[in-house]
Short mmCIF file of C-alpha atoms and ligand atoms in Angstrom, two decimals:
data_model
loop_
_atom_site.label_atom_id
_atom_site.label_comp_id
_atom_site.label_asym_id
_atom_site.label_seq_id
_atom_site.Cartn_x
_atom_site.Cartn_y
_atom_site.Cartn_z
CA UNK O 184 -17.49 -27.87 8.16
CA UNK O 185 -20.97 -26.42 8.55
CA UNK O 186 -21.93 -26.12 4.87
CA UNK O 187 -25.19 -28.07 4.41
CA UNK O 188 -24.62 -31.14 2.22
CA UNK O 189 -27.47 -30.28 -0.15
CA UNK O 190 -25.68 -27.06 -1.11
CA UNK O 191 -22.81 -29.01 -2.60
CA UNK O 192 -23.48 -29.17 -6.33
CA UNK O 193 -21.71 -32.07 -7.99
CA UNK O 194 -21.11 -32.16 -11.74
CA UNK O 195 -23.08 -35.37 -12.11
CA UNK O 196 -26.19 -34.12 -10.28
CA UNK O 197 -27.01 -30.89 -12.13
CA UNK O 198 -30.62 -31.02 -13.35
CA UNK O 199 -30.75 -30.40 -17.06
CA UNK O 200 -33.88 -30.85 -19.13
CA UNK O 201 -33.73 -28.53 -22.15
CA UNK O 202 -31.75 -30.76 -24.49
CA UNK O 203 -30.10 -28.99 -27.39
CA UNK O 204 -29.91 -25.66 -25.58
CA UNK O 205 -26.70 -23.67 -25.07
CA UNK O 206 -26.90 -24.62 -21.44
CA UNK O 207 -27.32 -28.30 -22.18
CA UNK O 208 -24.35 -28.36 -24.53
CA UNK O 209 -22.17 -26.71 -21.89
CA UNK O 210 -23.31 -29.19 -19.24
CA UNK O 211 -22.33 -32.06 -21.53
CA UNK O 212 -18.94 -30.56 -22.24
CA UNK O 213 -18.23 -30.02 -18.55
CA UNK O 214 -19.31 -33.58 -17.69
CA UNK O 215 -17.23 -35.08 -20.47
CA UNK O 216 -14.27 -32.76 -19.73
CA UNK O 217 -14.32 -31.61 -23.35
CA UNK O 218 -15.02 -28.00 -22.32
CA UNK O 219 -12.11 -25.64 -23.17
CA UNK O 220 -11.39 -23.39 -20.23
CA UNK O 221 -9.74 -19.99 -20.48
CA UNK O 222 -8.09 -18.52 -17.39
CA UNK O 223 -7.47 -14.82 -17.90
CA UNK O 224 -4.72 -13.53 -15.59
CA UNK O 225 -2.09 -16.10 -14.61
CA UNK O 226 -1.01 -14.74 -11.24
CA UNK O 227 -1.26 -15.99 -7.67
CA UNK O 228 -4.89 -17.00 -8.31
CA UNK O 229 -5.01 -17.73 -12.03
CA UNK O 230 -2.01 -20.03 -12.34
CA UNK O 231 -3.05 -22.52 -9.61
CA UNK O 232 -6.61 -22.42 -10.99
CA UNK O 233 -5.37 -23.18 -14.51
CA UNK O 234 -3.28 -26.10 -13.22
CA UNK O 235 -6.26 -27.42 -11.22
CA UNK O 236 -8.55 -27.45 -14.28
CA UNK O 237 -5.85 -29.15 -16.36
CA UNK O 238 -5.45 -31.70 -13.58
CA UNK O 239 -9.24 -32.27 -13.63
CA UNK O 240 -8.92 -33.28 -17.29
CA UNK O 241 -9.85 -30.07 -19.14
CA UNK O 242 -7.94 -28.36 -21.90
CA UNK O 243 -6.92 -25.02 -20.45
CA UNK O 244 -5.70 -21.89 -22.20
CA UNK O 245 -4.13 -19.30 -19.94
CA UNK O 246 -4.27 -15.70 -21.09
CA UNK O 247 -1.94 -13.09 -19.65
CA UNK O 248 -0.76 -9.79 -21.08
CA UNK O 249 2.61 -10.51 -19.45
CA UNK O 250 4.51 -12.34 -22.21
CA UNK O 251 7.17 -13.53 -19.75
CA UNK O 252 4.57 -15.30 -17.65
CA UNK O 253 3.12 -16.97 -20.78
CA UNK O 254 6.60 -18.07 -21.84
CA UNK O 255 7.26 -19.51 -18.36
CA UNK O 256 4.02 -21.52 -18.56
CA UNK O 257 5.13 -22.73 -21.99
CA UNK O 258 8.39 -23.99 -20.49
CA UNK O 259 6.59 -25.53 -17.51
CA UNK O 260 8.35 -23.14 -15.12
CA UNK O 261 6.38 -22.04 -12.11
CA UNK O 262 6.81 -18.44 -10.94
CA UNK O 263 4.22 -18.75 -8.15
CA UNK O 264 5.57 -20.34 -4.96
CA UNK O 265 2.39 -22.36 -4.32
CA UNK O 266 2.31 -23.92 -7.79
CA UNK O 267 4.38 -27.06 -7.92
CA UNK O 268 6.69 -27.22 -10.94
CA UNK O 269 5.89 -30.94 -11.31
CA UNK O 270 2.14 -30.25 -11.55
CA UNK O 271 2.72 -27.54 -14.13
CA UNK O 272 5.03 -29.74 -16.20
CA UNK O 273 2.55 -32.63 -16.06
CA UNK O 274 -0.19 -30.35 -17.39
CA UNK O 275 2.15 -29.18 -20.15
CA UNK O 276 3.26 -32.70 -21.08
CA UNK O 277 -0.35 -33.86 -21.39
CA UNK O 278 -0.90 -30.85 -23.64
CA UNK O 279 -3.64 -29.65 -21.31
CA UNK O 280 -2.21 -26.20 -20.59
CA UNK O 281 -1.00 -23.50 -22.96
CA UNK O 282 -0.72 -19.75 -22.54
CA UNK O 283 -1.26 -16.82 -24.91
CA UNK O 284 -1.01 -13.07 -24.44
CA UNK O 285 -4.39 -12.11 -25.95
CA UNK O 286 -7.87 -13.52 -25.54
CA UNK O 287 -8.44 -13.41 -29.31
CA UNK O 288 -5.66 -16.01 -29.70
CA UNK O 289 -7.16 -18.41 -27.15
CA UNK O 290 -9.53 -20.08 -29.62
CA UNK O 291 -13.06 -21.18 -28.84
CA UNK O 292 -13.63 -21.16 -25.06
CA UNK O 293 -16.55 -22.74 -23.22
CA UNK O 294 -15.65 -21.23 -19.86
CA UNK O 295 -13.75 -18.00 -19.23
CA UNK O 296 -12.53 -17.41 -15.68
CA UNK O 297 -11.34 -13.84 -15.06
CA UNK O 298 -8.51 -13.76 -12.50
CA UNK O 299 -6.90 -10.39 -13.25
CA UNK O 300 -5.65 -8.06 -10.54
CA UNK O 301 -7.89 -5.45 -8.89
CA UNK O 302 -5.62 -2.91 -7.20
CA UNK O 303 -6.29 0.53 -5.76
CA UNK O 304 -5.54 3.68 -7.70
CA UNK O 305 -3.15 6.33 -6.35
CA UNK O 306 -6.13 7.94 -4.66
CA UNK O 307 -7.09 4.57 -3.06
CA UNK O 308 -10.11 4.07 -5.28
CA UNK O 309 -10.97 0.72 -6.96
CA UNK O 310 -9.08 0.18 -10.19
CA UNK O 311 -11.10 -2.41 -12.09
CA UNK O 312 -9.68 -1.42 -15.47
CA UNK O 313 -8.24 -4.93 -15.98
CA UNK O 314 -11.71 -6.50 -15.50
CA UNK O 315 -13.18 -3.98 -17.94
CA UNK O 316 -10.41 -4.66 -20.47
CA UNK O 317 -11.11 -8.41 -20.34
CA UNK O 318 -14.85 -7.72 -20.69
CA UNK O 319 -14.21 -5.59 -23.78
CA UNK O 320 -11.99 -8.31 -25.29
CA UNK O 321 -14.68 -10.89 -24.55
CA UNK O 322 -17.39 -9.05 -26.51
CA UNK O 323 -15.69 -10.10 -29.74
CA UNK O 324 -15.07 -13.70 -28.57
CA UNK O 325 -18.45 -14.55 -27.07
CA UNK O 326 -20.54 -17.33 -28.52
CA UNK O 327 -23.65 -19.18 -27.38
CA UNK O 328 -23.00 -21.65 -24.60
CA UNK O 329 -20.15 -19.71 -23.01
CA UNK O 330 -19.90 -19.23 -19.25
CA UNK O 331 -17.99 -16.22 -17.93
CA UNK O 332 -16.94 -16.36 -14.29
CA UNK O 333 -15.45 -13.37 -12.51
CA UNK O 334 -13.03 -14.52 -9.82
CA UNK O 335 -11.16 -11.26 -9.20
CA UNK O 336 -12.21 -9.60 -5.97
CA UNK O 337 -14.21 -6.42 -6.46
CA UNK O 338 -16.91 -4.32 -4.83
CA UNK O 339 -20.49 -5.65 -4.65
CA UNK O 340 -22.23 -4.86 -7.91
CA UNK O 341 -19.24 -5.25 -10.25
CA UNK O 342 -20.59 -8.32 -12.06
CA UNK O 343 -24.10 -6.89 -12.54
CA UNK O 344 -23.30 -3.23 -13.03
CA UNK O 345 -19.98 -3.31 -14.88
CA UNK O 346 -19.34 -6.68 -16.51
CA UNK O 347 -22.88 -7.53 -17.55
CA UNK O 348 -23.51 -4.35 -19.61
CA UNK O 349 -20.17 -4.82 -21.40
CA UNK O 350 -20.92 -8.47 -22.28
CA UNK O 351 -24.47 -7.63 -23.39
CA UNK O 352 -22.98 -5.59 -26.22
CA UNK O 353 -22.31 -8.89 -28.00
CA UNK O 354 -26.08 -9.11 -28.57
CA UNK O 355 -26.27 -12.48 -26.82
CA UNK O 356 -28.78 -12.89 -23.99
CA UNK O 357 -27.28 -13.58 -20.58
CA UNK O 358 -29.03 -16.48 -18.88
CA UNK O 359 -30.15 -17.95 -22.22
CA UNK O 360 -27.28 -17.81 -24.71
CA UNK O 361 -24.38 -17.03 -22.39
CA UNK O 362 -23.95 -17.23 -18.64
CA UNK O 363 -22.29 -15.04 -16.03
CA UNK O 364 -21.34 -15.60 -12.39
CA UNK O 365 -19.06 -14.36 -9.63
CA UNK O 366 -17.02 -16.97 -7.75
CA UNK O 367 -14.43 -15.40 -5.45
CA UNK O 368 -11.10 -17.02 -4.74
CA UNK O 369 -9.98 -17.83 -1.21
CA UNK O 370 -6.45 -18.95 -2.03
CA UNK O 371 -4.17 -18.39 0.96
CA UNK O 372 -0.59 -18.44 -0.33
CA UNK O 373 1.74 -20.77 1.63
CA UNK O 374 -1.17 -22.37 3.51
CA UNK O 375 -0.37 -26.10 3.47
CA UNK O 376 -3.60 -27.15 5.19
CA UNK O 377 -6.26 -25.32 3.17
CA UNK O 378 -5.71 -25.57 -0.56
CA UNK O 379 -7.80 -24.65 -3.57
CA UNK O 380 -9.32 -28.17 -3.47
CA UNK O 381 -10.43 -28.30 0.17
CA UNK O 382 -11.48 -24.66 0.62
CA UNK O 383 -15.22 -24.29 -0.10
CA UNK O 384 -16.07 -21.99 -2.99
CA UNK O 385 -18.94 -19.51 -2.93
CA UNK O 386 -20.71 -19.06 -6.28
CA UNK O 387 -23.37 -16.54 -7.29
CA UNK O 388 -24.67 -16.21 -10.83
CA UNK O 389 -26.62 -13.30 -12.28
CA UNK O 390 -29.49 -15.79 -12.78
CA UNK O 391 -30.18 -19.35 -11.51
CA UNK O 392 -28.88 -21.07 -14.66
CA UNK O 393 -25.61 -19.16 -14.49
CA UNK O 394 -25.27 -20.15 -10.81
CA UNK O 395 -25.95 -23.78 -11.64
CA UNK O 396 -23.42 -23.89 -14.48
CA UNK O 397 -20.73 -22.06 -12.53
CA UNK O 398 -21.26 -24.43 -9.56
CA UNK O 399 -20.96 -27.36 -11.90
CA UNK O 400 -17.64 -26.32 -13.39
CA UNK O 401 -16.23 -25.23 -10.02
CA UNK O 402 -17.11 -28.56 -8.43
CA UNK O 403 -14.61 -30.23 -10.77
CA UNK O 404 -11.74 -28.53 -8.91
CA UNK O 405 -13.06 -27.90 -5.37
CA UNK O 406 -14.70 -30.33 -2.95
CA UNK O 407 -17.48 -28.06 -1.70
CA UNK O 408 -19.32 -25.42 -3.69
CA UNK O 409 -21.66 -23.04 -1.89
CA UNK O 410 -24.26 -21.47 -4.20
CA UNK O 411 -25.69 -18.13 -3.06
CA UNK O 412 -28.64 -16.07 -4.26
CA UNK O 413 -26.84 -13.91 -6.80
CA UNK O 414 -23.54 -12.42 -7.93
CA UNK O 415 -23.81 -9.37 -5.67
CA UNK O 416 -24.28 -11.61 -2.62
CA UNK O 417 -21.16 -13.58 -3.59
CA UNK O 418 -19.22 -10.32 -4.01
CA UNK O 419 -20.37 -9.16 -0.59
CA UNK O 420 -19.34 -12.53 0.94
CA UNK O 421 -15.80 -12.04 -0.36
CA UNK O 422 -15.40 -8.47 0.87
CA UNK O 423 -17.00 -9.39 4.21
CA UNK O 424 -14.39 -12.13 4.76
CA UNK O 425 -11.45 -9.84 4.15
CA UNK O 426 -12.99 -6.81 5.88
CA UNK O 427 -13.72 -8.97 8.95
CA UNK O 428 -10.05 -9.87 9.08
CA UNK O 429 -8.85 -6.31 8.52
CA UNK O 430 -11.13 -4.83 11.23
CA UNK O 431 -10.12 -7.51 13.75
CA UNK O 432 -6.41 -7.03 13.05
CA UNK O 433 -6.99 -3.31 13.58
CA UNK O 434 -8.55 -4.09 16.95
CA UNK O 435 -5.63 -6.38 17.86
CA UNK O 436 -3.26 -3.53 17.00
CA UNK O 437 -5.17 -1.23 19.31
CA UNK O 438 -5.04 -3.93 22.02
CA UNK O 439 -1.24 -3.97 21.59
CA UNK O 440 -1.11 -0.24 22.31
CA UNK O 441 -3.42 -0.70 25.32
CA UNK O 442 -1.28 -3.55 26.69
CA UNK O 443 1.86 -1.48 26.29
CA UNK O 444 0.40 1.25 28.44
CA UNK O 445 -0.65 -1.34 31.03
CA UNK O 446 2.78 -2.96 31.02
CA UNK O 447 1.42 -6.41 30.05
CA UNK O 448 2.49 -8.67 27.17
CA UNK O 449 -0.10 -8.46 24.37
CA UNK O 450 0.84 -11.92 23.03
CA UNK O 451 0.32 -13.53 26.42
CA UNK O 452 -3.03 -11.74 26.76
CA UNK O 453 -4.32 -12.86 23.34
CA UNK O 454 -3.00 -16.43 23.57
CA UNK O 455 -4.52 -16.82 27.03
CA UNK O 456 -7.87 -15.38 25.89
CA UNK O 457 -7.80 -17.87 23.00
CA UNK O 458 -7.98 -20.76 25.47
CA UNK O 459 -11.68 -19.88 25.83
CA UNK O 460 -13.30 -22.58 23.70
CA UNK O 461 -16.19 -20.41 22.46
CA UNK O 462 -16.97 -16.78 21.76
CA UNK O 463 -13.38 -15.66 21.16
CA UNK O 464 -11.31 -15.83 18.00
CA UNK O 465 -7.67 -14.70 18.20
CA UNK O 466 -6.28 -12.04 15.90
CA UNK O 467 -2.74 -10.79 16.36
CA UNK O 468 -1.14 -7.37 16.16
CA UNK O 469 1.72 -6.58 13.81
CA UNK O 470 3.43 -3.81 11.86
CA UNK O 471 0.37 -3.30 9.60
CA UNK O 472 -1.48 -5.31 6.98
CA UNK O 473 -0.16 -6.24 3.55
CA UNK O 474 -0.79 -8.31 0.44
CA UNK O 475 -3.26 -7.91 -2.36
CA UNK O 476 -6.35 -8.60 -0.24
CA UNK O 477 -6.62 -7.40 3.36
CA UNK O 478 -5.47 -3.79 2.85
CA UNK O 479 -7.23 -3.48 -0.52
CA UNK O 480 -10.60 -5.22 -0.50
CA UNK O 481 -12.16 -3.22 2.38
CA UNK O 482 -11.35 -0.04 0.44
CA UNK O 483 -13.47 -1.42 -2.42
CA UNK O 484 -16.41 -1.73 -0.02
CA UNK O 485 -15.74 1.70 1.52
CA UNK O 486 -15.75 3.25 -1.96
CA UNK O 487 -19.01 1.53 -2.92
CA UNK O 488 -20.65 2.64 0.31
CA UNK O 489 -19.45 6.23 -0.14
CA UNK O 490 -21.28 6.17 -3.47
CA UNK O 491 -24.39 5.01 -1.63
CA UNK O 492 -23.90 7.82 0.92
CA UNK O 493 -23.14 5.46 3.80
CA UNK O 494 -20.15 5.92 6.08
CA UNK O 495 -18.48 2.60 7.01
CA UNK O 496 -17.40 3.54 10.55
CA UNK O 497 -15.90 0.21 11.71
CA UNK O 498 -14.07 -0.27 8.43
CA UNK O 499 -12.74 3.29 8.44
CA UNK O 500 -11.44 2.88 12.00
CA UNK O 501 -9.79 -0.51 11.42
CA UNK O 502 -8.17 0.84 8.26
CA UNK O 503 -7.01 3.95 10.09
CA UNK O 504 -5.38 1.95 12.92
CA UNK O 505 -3.72 -0.52 10.54
CA UNK O 506 -2.39 2.20 8.27
CA UNK O 507 -0.88 3.99 11.27
CA UNK O 508 1.10 0.89 12.29
CA UNK O 509 4.26 1.35 10.15
CA UNK O 510 4.58 4.88 11.57
CA UNK O 511 3.96 3.52 15.06
CA UNK O 512 6.70 0.90 14.59
CA UNK O 513 9.15 3.62 13.51
CA UNK O 514 8.16 5.67 16.57
CA UNK O 515 8.80 2.64 18.79
CA UNK O 516 12.19 2.16 17.10
CA UNK O 517 13.00 5.82 17.72
CA UNK O 518 12.03 5.48 21.40
CA UNK O 519 14.07 2.29 21.89
CA UNK O 520 17.15 4.00 20.43
CA UNK O 521 16.47 7.19 22.36
CA UNK O 522 16.56 5.20 25.61
CA UNK O 523 20.20 4.38 24.89
CA UNK O 524 20.98 7.96 23.75
CA UNK O 525 20.99 7.20 20.04
CA UNK O 526 19.14 8.93 17.28
CA UNK O 527 17.38 7.17 14.44
CA UNK O 528 19.48 9.19 11.99
CA UNK O 529 22.75 7.38 11.52
CA UNK O 530 21.64 4.20 13.32
CA UNK O 531 22.14 0.82 11.65
CA UNK O 532 18.83 -0.98 11.47
CA UNK O 533 18.26 -4.55 10.32
CA UNK O 534 14.75 -5.49 9.21
CA UNK O 535 13.97 -9.18 9.52
CA UNK O 536 11.26 -10.07 6.98
CA UNK O 537 10.15 -7.82 4.13
CA UNK O 538 7.34 -9.97 2.65
CA UNK O 539 3.87 -9.15 3.93
CA UNK O 540 3.35 -12.54 5.57
CA UNK O 541 5.35 -15.63 6.56
CA UNK O 542 6.86 -17.96 3.97
CA UNK O 543 5.95 -15.99 0.84
CA UNK O 544 7.98 -13.62 -1.33
CA UNK O 545 5.05 -11.25 -1.99
CA UNK O 546 5.87 -7.64 -1.02
CA UNK O 547 2.69 -6.00 -2.33
CA UNK O 548 1.46 -3.44 0.24
CA UNK O 549 3.91 -4.96 2.71
CA UNK O 550 4.27 -2.93 5.92
CA UNK O 551 7.94 -4.00 6.03
CA UNK O 552 8.53 -2.02 2.84
CA UNK O 553 6.77 1.04 4.24
CA UNK O 554 8.80 0.83 7.45
CA UNK O 555 12.01 0.62 5.40
CA UNK O 556 10.92 3.69 3.39
CA UNK O 557 10.25 5.77 6.53
CA UNK O 558 13.46 4.66 8.24
CA UNK O 559 15.57 5.53 5.20
CA UNK O 560 13.85 8.91 4.85
CA UNK O 561 14.69 9.66 8.47
CA UNK O 562 18.36 8.94 7.91
CA UNK O 563 18.78 5.40 9.25
CA UNK O 564 21.11 2.96 7.48
CA UNK O 565 18.77 0.06 6.71
CA UNK O 566 19.50 -3.49 5.58
CA UNK O 567 17.16 -6.48 5.45
CA UNK O 568 17.08 -10.24 5.81
CA UNK O 569 14.41 -12.20 3.93
CA UNK O 570 14.95 -15.65 2.43
CA UNK O 571 11.97 -15.11 0.09
CA UNK O 572 12.70 -11.59 -1.20
CA UNK O 573 15.82 -11.42 -3.31
CA UNK O 574 15.87 -7.69 -3.94
CA UNK O 575 13.99 -4.59 -2.90
CA UNK O 576 13.94 -1.21 -4.63
CA UNK O 577 12.47 1.68 -2.69
CA UNK O 578 10.35 4.49 -4.16
CA UNK O 579 13.36 6.73 -4.70
CA UNK O 580 14.91 4.01 -6.88
CA UNK O 581 17.57 3.05 -4.33
CA UNK O 582 18.08 -0.65 -3.64
CA UNK O 583 17.92 -1.78 -0.03
CA UNK O 584 20.86 -4.04 0.88
CA UNK O 585 19.96 -7.63 1.49
CA UNK O 586 22.16 -9.55 3.92
CA UNK O 587 22.26 -13.02 5.38
CA UNK O 588 21.68 -13.47 9.06
CA UNK O 589 24.98 -13.84 10.89
CA UNK O 590 26.41 -12.95 14.31
CA UNK O 591 28.38 -10.05 12.81
CA UNK O 592 25.39 -8.63 10.86
CA UNK O 593 23.37 -8.75 14.07
CA UNK O 594 26.00 -7.27 16.36
CA UNK O 595 26.74 -4.45 13.87
CA UNK O 596 23.07 -3.38 13.99
CA UNK O 597 21.95 -0.83 16.56
CA UNK O 598 18.45 -2.27 16.30
CA UNK O 599 16.90 -5.39 14.76
CA UNK O 600 13.23 -4.96 13.83
CA UNK O 601 11.31 -8.21 13.31
CA UNK O 602 8.65 -7.46 10.70
CA UNK O 603 7.77 -10.92 9.30
CA UNK O 604 7.91 -14.25 11.06
CA UNK O 605 9.20 -16.56 8.31
CA UNK O 606 9.89 -20.20 9.13
CA UNK O 607 13.57 -21.07 8.98
CA UNK O 608 14.86 -17.81 10.47
CA UNK O 609 17.28 -18.55 13.30
CA UNK O 610 15.48 -16.72 16.11
CA UNK O 611 17.92 -18.08 18.70
CA UNK O 612 20.78 -16.48 16.80
CA UNK O 613 18.90 -13.16 16.94
CA UNK O 614 18.25 -13.62 20.66
CA UNK O 615 21.92 -14.34 21.30
CA UNK O 616 23.74 -12.00 18.91
CA UNK O 617 21.56 -8.90 18.49
CA UNK O 618 22.11 -5.97 20.82
CA UNK O 619 18.51 -4.83 20.86
CA UNK O 620 15.37 -6.06 19.12
CA UNK O 621 11.97 -4.55 18.35
CA UNK O 622 9.66 -7.53 17.90
CA UNK O 623 6.42 -6.68 16.05
CA UNK O 624 5.40 -10.33 15.47
CA UNK O 625 5.37 -12.02 18.84
CA UNK O 626 8.55 -14.05 18.32
CA UNK O 627 9.38 -13.23 21.96
CA UNK O 628 12.63 -13.20 23.81
CA UNK O 629 12.43 -16.53 25.68
CA UNK O 630 16.03 -16.45 26.81
CA UNK O 631 19.01 -14.70 25.24
CA UNK O 632 21.18 -11.65 25.62
CA UNK O 633 19.36 -9.17 23.34
CA UNK O 634 17.52 -6.24 24.88
CA UNK O 635 14.01 -7.22 23.68
CA UNK O 636 11.15 -4.78 23.01
CA UNK O 637 7.67 -5.34 21.63
CA UNK O 638 5.08 -3.23 19.80
N1 NAD K 63 -3.23 -13.26 -4.19
C1 NAD K 63 -4.12 -13.80 -3.38
O1 NAD K 63 -3.77 -14.42 -2.40
C2 NAD K 63 -5.62 -13.65 -3.65
C3 NAD K 63 -6.51 -14.40 -2.91
C4 NAD K 63 -7.87 -14.31 -3.17
C5 NAD K 63 -8.30 -13.43 -4.17
N2 NAD K 63 -7.41 -12.68 -4.87
C6 NAD K 63 -7.92 -11.80 -5.93
O2 NAD K 63 -7.68 -12.44 -7.19
C7 NAD K 63 -7.40 -11.46 -8.19
C8 NAD K 63 -6.06 -11.77 -8.82
O3 NAD K 63 -5.06 -11.63 -7.84
P1 NAD K 63 -3.59 -12.15 -8.06
O4 NAD K 63 -2.94 -12.05 -6.73
O5 NAD K 63 -3.62 -13.46 -8.77
O6 NAD K 63 -3.04 -11.02 -9.06
P2 NAD K 63 -1.67 -11.05 -9.89
O7 NAD K 63 -1.26 -9.64 -10.04
O8 NAD K 63 -0.73 -12.03 -9.28
O9 NAD K 63 -2.10 -11.63 -11.30
C9 NAD K 63 -2.89 -10.93 -12.19
C10 NAD K 63 -2.43 -11.27 -13.57
O10 NAD K 63 -3.34 -10.69 -14.51
C11 NAD K 63 -2.61 -10.26 -15.65
N3 NAD K 63 -3.42 -9.29 -16.38
C12 NAD K 63 -3.69 -8.00 -16.08
N4 NAD K 63 -4.51 -7.46 -17.00
C13 NAD K 63 -4.78 -8.43 -17.89
C14 NAD K 63 -5.58 -8.50 -19.07
N5 NAD K 63 -6.29 -7.46 -19.47
N6 NAD K 63 -5.61 -9.65 -19.75
C15 NAD K 63 -4.91 -10.73 -19.34
N7 NAD K 63 -4.13 -10.73 -18.22
C16 NAD K 63 -4.08 -9.59 -17.52
C17 NAD K 63 -1.33 -9.70 -15.06
O11 NAD K 63 -0.29 -9.65 -16.00
C18 NAD K 63 -1.05 -10.71 -13.93
O12 NAD K 63 -0.21 -11.77 -14.36
C19 NAD K 63 -7.45 -10.11 -7.50
O13 NAD K 63 -8.72 -9.56 -7.66
C20 NAD K 63 -7.22 -10.47 -6.04
O14 NAD K 63 -7.80 -9.52 -5.18
C21 NAD K 63 -6.07 -12.78 -4.65
#
């Protein structure tokens, strides 16, 4: 870990001199764990954050417009794979976590952490309407000594240019009466090694006091807090991280196409290059990028830059390559079938893995879903295997059949397409019982009878 030690702000070390001020009162409440914390948006990010604050000793009120999610929290039922039911129940039993559907019912809050979704619109433009809606609701609930933290990922400038003007309508002065910061989340669903606690958190306030207070509250749930100059810097840090990943995956996808033309195995090339102990970082090709972050966040930056009349060439190219991948996979499937005199239309295709990444049930922006859509449109008979995705409805409203992996399911399929590499899938069974396989995830044939093809 290269974060300088002096940048870690611990709750006990925050310098506070102006006794009696809004800031001072908030510092005391954070130190004494008497601060009431509101988490707005109880999804993949908000729910674990709410549980973490409850675990740190705070009284937490979750706010989510989804009444079912609030009811589940009330029962102590976790609907997010990474949130342990036991942790949620413990928070409930200690009366440290409740959930309501509207901010106005949350009572007096010292800290409000906004964790609502930030998707793309149909025209792939940022849709920050949920952030704006929370801001509007907050105007009526603000009071001196309140800290508002935006956690939702958005384009650089959102905190200063969008949220700040909305909050200022309360008449309270930001930096004196109330405080505002951006502190992006780095939660990686299903990652057992890096959790909310041991993943450093970047924090940028709209002024130094806001930064200090946000660092202080964050340091109660994460080990290392990294303060940066301002909110816009913190926003840029977040989009850089995800754009870096998206561009590099795009490059790995292009390398896969290069390797195919050279007749070499792309996985062997990348894994061998990764033995270099410096100056190389492996990224792997696949059927495209999915989830709420990697395909979405770079588009937020592209949009912002378009408004500033700057063309983001690397980002545009990476995005272009990644978005072409589902179509490329279908073309590869068509070619593999063509080689044995079969057409895609009428072929039985089994997709292995529909979630966007291993060991999660999240299908948002999943390339597996897009591949299924294209295959069905072209007349293939498609079924899928995914232990984490119980059902899948395509755009036309038709349900895709889910099956369990078995020798007969495999042998009945003209082609098996591996789209997600979940743990627990019996790859040897696929190697032995499938007739032909298109492997987009580097599972590799090893030995076995199946006719094995890669990207
Ligand atoms: N999922 C991840 O792995 C991840 C990782 C890092 C950052 N992020 C970012 O965190 C943010 C949240 O992502 P998520 O995956 O948790 O989203 P999510 O869709 O799982 O959860 C968002 C929740 O907000 C609720 N909501 C929407 N509008 C609301 C409103 N006005 N008031 C109260 N609740 C409202 C929704 O009902 C939903 O439960 C996004 O900006 C995302 O980009 C996500």
